[in-house]
PDB file of C-alpha atoms in Angstrom:
ATOM      1  CA  MET A1233      -7.689 -25.793  -3.551  1.00 80.00           C
ATOM      2  CA  LEU A1234      -7.508 -24.175  -0.652  1.00 92.00           C
ATOM      3  CA  SER A1235      -8.952 -25.645   2.688  1.00 94.00           C
ATOM      4  CA  ALA A1236     -12.097 -24.230   4.495  1.00 96.00           C
ATOM      5  CA  ALA A1237     -10.336 -24.108   7.480  1.00 97.00           C
ATOM      6  CA  PHE A1238      -7.552 -21.345   5.939  1.00 97.00           C
ATOM      7  CA  LEU A1239     -10.363 -19.573   4.500  1.00 96.00           C
ATOM      8  CA  GLU A1240     -12.059 -19.552   7.295  1.00 97.00           C
ATOM      9  CA  ALA A1241      -9.261 -18.119   8.837  1.00 97.00           C
ATOM     10  CA  VAL A1242      -8.626 -15.198   6.192  1.00 97.00           C
ATOM     11  CA  LYS A1243     -12.449 -14.323   6.243  1.00 96.00           C
ATOM     12  CA  ALA A1244     -12.066 -13.676  10.553  1.00 97.00           C
ATOM     13  CA  SER A1245      -8.971 -12.123  10.120  1.00 97.00           C
ATOM     14  CA  ILE A1246      -8.287  -9.861   7.491  1.00 97.00           C
ATOM     15  CA  GLY A1247     -11.528 -10.316   4.692  1.00 96.00           C
ATOM     16  CA  ALA A1248     -12.875 -12.752   2.146  1.00 92.00           C
ATOM     17  CA  ASP A1249     -12.717 -10.505  -0.452  1.00 95.00           C
ATOM     18  CA  ILE A1250      -9.051 -10.716  -0.281  1.00 96.00           C
ATOM     19  CA  ILE A1251      -9.001 -13.605  -2.161  1.00 97.00           C
ATOM     20  CA  ASP A1252      -9.428 -14.182  -5.859  1.00 96.00           C
ATOM     21  CA  THR A1253     -10.193 -17.751  -7.057  1.00 95.00           C
ATOM     22  CA  SER A1254     -11.855 -16.460 -10.960  1.00 96.00           C
ATOM     23  CA  PRO A1255      -9.727 -18.217 -14.099  1.00 95.00           C
ATOM     24  CA  GLU A1256      -8.480 -15.238 -15.870  1.00 96.00           C
ATOM     25  CA  ILE A1257      -6.740 -14.121 -11.898  1.00 96.00           C
ATOM     26  CA  LEU A1258      -5.269 -17.385 -11.795  1.00 96.00           C
ATOM     27  CA  GLU A1259      -3.852 -17.189 -15.678  1.00 94.00           C
ATOM     28  CA  SER A1260      -2.897 -13.960 -15.233  1.00 93.00           C
ATOM     29  CA  HIS A1261      -1.074 -13.769 -11.349  1.00 94.00           C
ATOM     30  CA  GLY A1262       0.226 -17.644 -11.480  1.00 93.00           C
ATOM     31  CA  GLN A1263       3.252 -17.086 -14.578  1.00 92.00           C
ATOM     32  CA  ASP A1264       5.536 -13.972 -15.462  1.00 86.00           C
ATOM     33  CA  TRP A1265       6.428 -13.310 -18.881  1.00 85.00           C
ATOM     34  CA  THR A1266       8.076 -16.413 -20.160  1.00 87.00           C
ATOM     35  CA  ARG A1267       4.916 -18.319 -20.825  1.00 83.00           C
ATOM     36  CA  VAL A1268       7.207 -21.957 -19.931  1.00 86.00           C
ATOM     37  CA  TYR A1269       4.958 -22.950 -17.274  1.00 89.00           C
ATOM     38  CA  LYS A1270       1.590 -23.522 -17.434  1.00 90.00           C
ATOM     39  CA  PRO A1271       0.260 -21.499 -14.088  1.00 92.00           C
ATOM     40  CA  ASP A1272      -1.376 -23.829 -11.287  1.00 94.00           C
ATOM     41  CA  PRO A1273      -2.309 -21.505  -8.263  1.00 96.00           C
ATOM     42  CA  ALA A1274      -5.041 -22.199  -5.682  1.00 96.00           C
ATOM     43  CA  ALA A1275      -5.521 -18.552  -5.587  1.00 97.00           C
ATOM     44  CA  VAL A1276      -4.406 -14.885  -5.829  1.00 97.00           C
ATOM     45  CA  ALA A1277      -4.289 -12.395  -2.892  1.00 97.00           C
ATOM     46  CA  PHE A1278      -4.531  -9.215  -2.626  1.00 98.00           C
ATOM     47  CA  PRO A1279      -2.995  -7.224   0.613  1.00 97.00           C
ATOM     48  CA  ARG A1280      -3.791  -3.570   0.904  1.00 97.00           C
ATOM     49  CA  SER A1281      -1.481  -2.537   3.864  1.00 97.00           C
ATOM     50  CA  THR A1282       1.978  -4.639   5.139  1.00 98.00           C
ATOM     51  CA  GLN A1283       0.186  -5.658   7.993  1.00 98.00           C
ATOM     52  CA  GLU A1284      -2.561  -7.626   5.434  1.00 98.00           C
ATOM     53  CA  VAL A1285       0.035  -9.534   4.051  1.00 98.00           C
ATOM     54  CA  SER A1286       1.885 -10.324   7.543  1.00 98.00           C
ATOM     55  CA  THR A1287      -1.927 -11.861   8.673  1.00 98.00           C
ATOM     56  CA  LEU A1288      -1.495 -13.645   5.128  1.00 98.00           C
ATOM     57  CA  LEU A1289       1.832 -15.491   5.795  1.00 98.00           C
ATOM     58  CA  ARG A1290       1.422 -16.239   9.683  1.00 98.00           C
ATOM     59  CA  LEU A1291      -1.976 -17.945   8.155  1.00 98.00           C
ATOM     60  CA  CYS A1292      -0.395 -19.938   5.002  1.00 97.00           C
ATOM     61  CA  SER A1293       2.965 -20.520   7.444  1.00 97.00           C
ATOM     62  CA  GLU A1294      -0.141 -22.622  10.342  1.00 97.00           C
ATOM     63  CA  HIS A1295      -1.996 -24.199   7.012  1.00 97.00           C
ATOM     64  CA  ASN A1296       1.353 -25.110   5.823  1.00 96.00           C
ATOM     65  CA  LEU A1297      -0.021 -23.476   2.297  1.00 96.00           C
ATOM     66  CA  ALA A1298       3.414 -22.355  -0.209  1.00 96.00           C
ATOM     67  CA  VAL A1299       3.762 -18.970  -1.374  1.00 97.00           C
ATOM     68  CA  VAL A1300       4.671 -17.449  -4.381  1.00 96.00           C
ATOM     69  CA  PRO A1301       5.191 -13.535  -4.313  1.00 95.00           C
ATOM     70  CA  SER A1302       4.306 -11.543  -7.207  1.00 93.00           C
ATOM     71  CA  GLY A1303       5.030  -8.339  -8.454  1.00 87.00           C
ATOM     72  CA  GLY A1304       4.524  -7.151 -11.589  1.00 87.00           C
ATOM     73  CA  ARG A1305       5.751 -10.217 -13.601  1.00 88.00           C
ATOM     74  CA  THR A1306       7.884  -8.687 -16.168  1.00 83.00           C
ATOM     75  CA  GLY A1307      10.899 -11.381 -15.520  1.00 81.00           C
ATOM     76  CA  LEU A1308      12.183 -13.808 -17.842  1.00 80.00           C
ATOM     77  CA  ALA A1309      13.687 -16.872 -15.558  1.00 82.00           C
ATOM     78  CA  ALA A1310       9.946 -18.511 -13.704  1.00 83.00           C
ATOM     79  CA  GLY A1311      11.074 -16.472 -10.791  1.00 82.00           C
ATOM     80  CA  ALA A1312       6.735 -15.856 -10.830  1.00 88.00           C
ATOM     81  CA  VAL A1313       5.298 -18.757 -12.069  1.00 91.00           C
ATOM     82  CA  ALA A1314       2.728 -20.769  -9.315  1.00 93.00           C
ATOM     83  CA  THR A1315       2.579 -24.255 -10.796  1.00 93.00           C
ATOM     84  CA  GLN A1316       2.055 -26.055  -7.877  1.00 94.00           C
ATOM     85  CA  GLY A1317      -1.251 -25.119  -6.497  1.00 94.00           C
ATOM     86  CA  GLU A1318       0.769 -22.437  -4.206  1.00 96.00           C
ATOM     87  CA  LEU A1319      -0.974 -19.139  -3.310  1.00 97.00           C
ATOM     88  CA  VAL A1320       0.245 -16.181  -5.246  1.00 97.00           C
ATOM     89  CA  VAL A1321       0.808 -13.027  -3.079  1.00 97.00           C
ATOM     90  CA  SER A1322       0.243  -9.731  -5.493  1.00 97.00           C
ATOM     91  CA  LEU A1323       1.151  -5.951  -4.155  1.00 97.00           C
ATOM     92  CA  ASP A1324      -0.394  -4.388  -7.067  1.00 96.00           C
ATOM     93  CA  LYS A1325      -2.915  -2.949  -3.981  1.00 97.00           C
ATOM     94  CA  MET A1326       0.101  -1.622  -2.713  1.00 97.00           C
ATOM     95  CA  ASN A1327       1.387   1.154  -4.768  1.00 97.00           C
ATOM     96  CA  ARG A1328       1.382   4.659  -2.043  1.00 98.00           C
ATOM     97  CA  ILE A1329       4.223   6.802  -3.163  1.00 98.00           C
ATOM     98  CA  GLY A1330       5.577   9.166  -0.452  1.00 97.00           C
ATOM     99  CA  GLU A1331       6.220  12.921  -0.082  1.00 97.00           C
ATOM    100  CA  VAL A1332       9.943  12.876  -1.989  1.00 97.00           C
ATOM    101  CA  SER A1333      12.683  14.639   0.668  1.00 96.00           C
ATOM    102  CA  LYS A1334      14.424  17.162  -1.566  1.00 95.00           C
ATOM    103  CA  LEU A1335      17.245  17.786   1.255  1.00 94.00           C
ATOM    104  CA  SER A1336      17.633  13.987   1.957  1.00 94.00           C
ATOM    105  CA  ARG A1337      16.937  12.236  -1.732  1.00 96.00           C
ATOM    106  CA  THR A1338      14.428   9.347  -0.955  1.00 97.00           C
ATOM    107  CA  VAL A1339      11.670   8.534  -0.767  1.00 98.00           C
ATOM    108  CA  ARG A1340       9.245   5.546   0.545  1.00 98.00           C
ATOM    109  CA  VAL A1341       7.350   3.662  -1.575  1.00 98.00           C
ATOM    110  CA  GLN A1342       4.315   0.480  -1.238  1.00 98.00           C
ATOM    111  CA  GLY A1343       5.772  -2.625  -2.753  1.00 97.00           C
ATOM    112  CA  GLY A1344       3.657  -2.225  -5.648  1.00 97.00           C
ATOM    113  CA  ALA A1345       4.310   0.831  -7.221  1.00 97.00           C
ATOM    114  CA  ILE A1346       4.945   0.490 -10.430  1.00 96.00           C
ATOM    115  CA  THR A1347       8.474   1.855 -11.447  1.00 95.00           C
ATOM    116  CA  ALA A1348       7.533   4.465 -14.280  1.00 95.00           C
ATOM    117  CA  ALA A1349       5.584   5.872 -11.803  1.00 97.00           C
ATOM    118  CA  VAL A1350       8.244   5.831  -8.786  1.00 97.00           C
ATOM    119  CA  HIS A1351      10.058   8.285 -11.890  1.00 96.00           C
ATOM    120  CA  GLU A1352       7.499  10.502 -13.159  1.00 96.00           C
ATOM    121  CA  HIS A1353       6.283  11.579  -9.848  1.00 97.00           C
ATOM    122  CA  CYS A1354       9.930  12.017  -7.918  1.00 97.00           C
ATOM    123  CA  GLU A1355      11.116  14.038 -11.573  1.00 96.00           C
ATOM    124  CA  LYS A1356       8.659  16.843 -10.744  1.00 95.00           C
ATOM    125  CA  GLU A1357      11.737  17.485  -7.295  1.00 95.00           C
ATOM    126  CA  GLY A1358      13.867  17.743 -10.362  1.00 96.00           C
ATOM    127  CA  LEU A1359      15.035  14.342  -8.823  1.00 97.00           C
ATOM    128  CA  THR A1360      14.595  10.203  -9.854  1.00 95.00           C
ATOM    129  CA  TRP A1361      15.468   6.093  -9.241  1.00 96.00           C
ATOM    130  CA  PRO A1362      17.733   6.011 -11.490  1.00 94.00           C
ATOM    131  CA  VAL A1363      17.154   2.457 -12.209  1.00 92.00           C
ATOM    132  CA  ASN A1364      14.667   1.633 -15.084  1.00 91.00           C
ATOM    133  CA  PHE A1365      13.825  -0.557 -17.250  1.00 86.00           C
ATOM    134  CA  ALA A1366      12.254  -1.501 -20.477  1.00 84.00           C
ATOM    135  CA  SER A1367       9.380  -2.829 -18.736  1.00 86.00           C
ATOM    136  CA  ALA A1368       9.622   0.292 -16.360  1.00 86.00           C
ATOM    137  CA  GLY A1369       5.336   0.961 -17.130  1.00 86.00           C
ATOM    138  CA  SER A1370       4.401  -2.699 -15.528  1.00 87.00           C
ATOM    139  CA  SER A1371       8.011  -4.035 -12.978  1.00 93.00           C
ATOM    140  CA  GLN A1372       6.879  -2.850  -9.090  1.00 95.00           C
ATOM    141  CA  ILE A1373       9.409  -1.657  -6.593  1.00 97.00           C
ATOM    142  CA  GLY A1374       9.495  -4.604  -5.230  1.00 96.00           C
ATOM    143  CA  GLY A1375      10.413  -7.295  -7.554  1.00 93.00           C
ATOM    144  CA  ASN A1376      13.340  -4.988  -8.821  1.00 94.00           C
ATOM    145  CA  ILE A1377      14.660  -5.330  -5.186  1.00 96.00           C
ATOM    146  CA  ALA A1378      13.845  -9.047  -5.098  1.00 94.00           C
ATOM    147  CA  THR A1379      15.495  -9.576  -8.414  1.00 92.00           C
ATOM    148  CA  ASN A1380      18.213  -6.369  -7.222  1.00 95.00           C
ATOM    149  CA  ALA A1381      17.483  -5.460 -11.661  1.00 90.00           C
ATOM    150  CA  GLY A1382      20.297  -3.809 -13.073  1.00 86.00           C
ATOM    151  CA  GLY A1383      18.038  -1.735 -16.703  1.00 83.00           C
ATOM    152  CA  VAL A1384      18.930  -0.220 -19.212  1.00 85.00           C
ATOM    153  CA  ARG A1385      20.878   1.963 -16.911  1.00 86.00           C
ATOM    154  CA  VAL A1386      23.177  -0.758 -15.198  1.00 86.00           C
ATOM    155  CA  VAL A1387      26.813   1.049 -16.319  1.00 86.00           C
ATOM    156  CA  ARG A1388      26.315   4.314 -15.569  1.00 87.00           C
ATOM    157  CA  TYR A1389      24.048   3.877 -11.764  1.00 86.00           C
ATOM    158  CA  GLY A1390      25.206   0.171 -11.063  1.00 89.00           C
ATOM    159  CA  LEU A1391      22.176  -2.051 -10.104  1.00 93.00           C
ATOM    160  CA  THR A1392      18.953  -1.880  -7.517  1.00 94.00           C
ATOM    161  CA  ARG A1393      21.026  -2.366  -4.339  1.00 95.00           C
ATOM    162  CA  GLN A1394      23.069   0.844  -5.056  1.00 94.00           C
ATOM    163  CA  TRP A1395      19.753   2.735  -5.245  1.00 96.00           C
ATOM    164  CA  VAL A1396      17.833   1.312  -1.849  1.00 97.00           C
ATOM    165  CA  LEU A1397      18.154   2.732   1.414  1.00 96.00           C
ATOM    166  CA  GLY A1398      15.809   0.801   3.553  1.00 96.00           C
ATOM    167  CA  LEU A1399      12.998  -1.806   3.457  1.00 97.00           C
ATOM    168  CA  GLU A1400      10.033  -3.124   5.305  1.00 98.00           C
ATOM    169  CA  VAL A1401       9.815  -7.230   4.660  1.00 98.00           C
ATOM    170  CA  VAL A1402       7.581  -9.403   5.986  1.00 98.00           C
ATOM    171  CA  LEU A1403       8.490 -13.135   6.847  1.00 98.00           C
ATOM    172  CA  MET A1404       6.744 -16.410   6.202  1.00 97.00           C
ATOM    173  CA  SER A1405       6.114 -16.197   9.628  1.00 97.00           C
ATOM    174  CA  GLY A1406       4.545 -13.018   9.731  1.00 97.00           C
ATOM    175  CA  GLU A1407       6.879 -10.906  11.082  1.00 98.00           C
ATOM    176  CA  VAL A1408       8.100  -7.703  10.102  1.00 98.00           C
ATOM    177  CA  LEU A1409      11.398  -6.399   9.883  1.00 97.00           C
ATOM    178  CA  GLU A1410      12.373  -2.541   9.636  1.00 96.00           C
ATOM    179  CA  LEU A1411      15.614  -2.880   7.989  1.00 95.00           C
ATOM    180  CA  ASN A1412      17.828  -0.075   8.487  1.00 92.00           C
ATOM    181  CA  GLY A1413      14.994   3.275   7.242  1.00 84.00           C
ATOM    182  CA  ASP A1414      16.363   6.479   5.403  1.00 84.00           C
ATOM    183  CA  LEU A1415      19.940   6.144   7.679  1.00 83.00           C
ATOM    184  CA  GLU A1416      22.790   6.385   4.306  1.00 83.00           C
ATOM    185  CA  LYS A1417      25.736   5.221   7.450  1.00 83.00           C
ATOM    186  CA  ASN A1418      24.961   2.833   8.865  1.00 83.00           C
ATOM    187  CA  ASN A1419      28.274   0.994  11.048  1.00 83.00           C
ATOM    188  CA  THR A1420      25.770  -0.644  13.235  1.00 82.00           C
ATOM    189  CA  GLY A1421      26.674  -4.343  12.548  1.00 84.00           C
ATOM    190  CA  ILE A1422      25.130  -6.958   9.751  1.00 88.00           C
ATOM    191  CA  ASP A1423      23.756  -5.276   7.013  1.00 91.00           C
ATOM    192  CA  LEU A1424      19.956  -7.717   6.777  1.00 93.00           C
ATOM    193  CA  ARG A1425      18.757  -5.402   4.069  1.00 94.00           C
ATOM    194  CA  GLN A1426      20.877  -6.223   1.122  1.00 94.00           C
ATOM    195  CA  LEU A1427      19.912  -9.876   2.342  1.00 95.00           C
ATOM    196  CA  PHE A1428      16.611  -9.657   0.791  1.00 96.00           C
ATOM    197  CA  ILE A1429      17.716  -7.717  -2.039  1.00 97.00           C
ATOM    198  CA  GLY A1430      17.921  -9.959  -4.723  1.00 94.00           C
ATOM    199  CA  SER A1431      16.391 -12.809  -2.665  1.00 94.00           C
ATOM    200  CA  GLU A1432      13.857 -13.659  -5.810  1.00 92.00           C
ATOM    201  CA  GLY A1433      11.408 -13.234  -2.848  1.00 91.00           C
ATOM    202  CA  THR A1434      12.324 -17.035  -0.918  1.00 93.00           C
ATOM    203  CA  LEU A1435      13.523 -15.192   2.573  1.00 96.00           C
ATOM    204  CA  GLY A1436      10.783 -12.274   3.126  1.00 96.00           C
ATOM    205  CA  ILE A1437       8.032 -10.368   1.033  1.00 97.00           C
ATOM    206  CA  VAL A1438       9.243  -6.838   0.795  1.00 97.00           C
ATOM    207  CA  THR A1439       6.144  -3.939   1.353  1.00 98.00           C
ATOM    208  CA  GLU A1440       7.970  -0.781   1.638  1.00 98.00           C
ATOM    209  CA  ALA A1441      11.307   0.993   0.826  1.00 98.00           C
ATOM    210  CA  THR A1442      12.735   3.739   0.535  1.00 98.00           C
ATOM    211  CA  LEU A1443      14.860   4.438  -2.177  1.00 97.00           C
ATOM    212  CA  GLN A1444      17.728   6.696  -2.833  1.00 97.00           C
ATOM    213  CA  LEU A1445      17.126   9.273  -5.506  1.00 97.00           C
ATOM    214  CA  ALA A1446      19.703  10.931  -7.794  1.00 95.00           C
ATOM    215  CA  PRO A1447      19.534  14.600 -10.190  1.00 95.00           C
ATOM    216  CA  VAL A1448      17.439  14.514 -13.055  1.00 91.00           C
ATOM    217  CA  PRO A1449      20.176  13.961 -15.731  1.00 81.00           C
ATOM    218  CA  GLN A1450      20.839  16.672 -17.700  1.00 75.00           C
ATOM    219  CA  ALA A1451      20.166  15.824 -21.515  1.00 57.00           C
ATOM    220  CA  THR A1452      23.906  16.496 -22.926  1.00 45.00           C
ATOM    221  CA  ALA A1453      23.550  18.570 -26.559  1.00 45.00           C
ATOM    222  CA  VAL A1454      26.673  16.626 -29.423  1.00 46.00           C
ATOM    223  CA  ALA A1455      27.447  18.251 -32.025  1.00 46.00           C
ATOM    224  CA  PHE A1456      28.558  16.531 -35.059  1.00 43.00           C
ATOM    225  CA  LEU A1457      31.528  17.608 -38.108  1.00 47.00           C
ATOM    226  CA  GLY A1458      29.621  18.385 -41.359  1.00 51.00           C
ATOM    227  CA  ALA A1459      31.065  16.797 -43.977  1.00 47.00           C
ATOM    228  CA  GLU A1460      32.645  20.130 -45.011  1.00 49.00           C
ATOM    229  CA  ASN A1461      33.903  20.130 -42.191  1.00 50.00           C
ATOM    230  CA  LEU A1462      35.424  16.664 -42.204  1.00 45.00           C
ATOM    231  CA  SER A1463      37.288  17.214 -45.594  1.00 46.00           C
ATOM    232  CA  ALA A1464      39.032  21.428 -44.115  1.00 43.00           C
TER     233      ALA A1464
END
């Protein structure tokens, strides 16, 4: 159960409508595809902006409330399962996809943007985020980044970290970090962006990302020799 003090602080700072405790939401957002552990979250929060994520995490820290970040919940390692009364923080409502920059081949998206939606958005400009998954229709960009996902094109294009130029991350203290922006080249010290990529949500929640794009691959026609040609 969430404490009355925490709920009152959330209501005063963000609004009571951000918290959902309905049984179906607790069941669906308290687990991933593993289906091994029984979900038991205290509630699910649906922030609508980076500022709301920041305020929410700060309040969780002040009230000693554990948090489980939740993306598309398509993982098979139980990384998004809440089993001990945690507050699940879902970015479902933070799914905005920005304008594609054809000059720099980049796009800025929120952490809750669906992977397939990003692909469709960028392909209208002849570009694509080349990281792809069987779960692209439900996985979210924030989760892709948090797990440094590989996917079905990993041999050709590499892991997620090769295609993320910048991050906006919220720490448990509520502090918001802007890491690298859209710079292709940045040699000014430690690259904290790479520290957060693959950290499984243990260091902070990715609320926005600047993705590096590539040209849409052209279909390659492959001619097969018929049996009559093989015998010639």
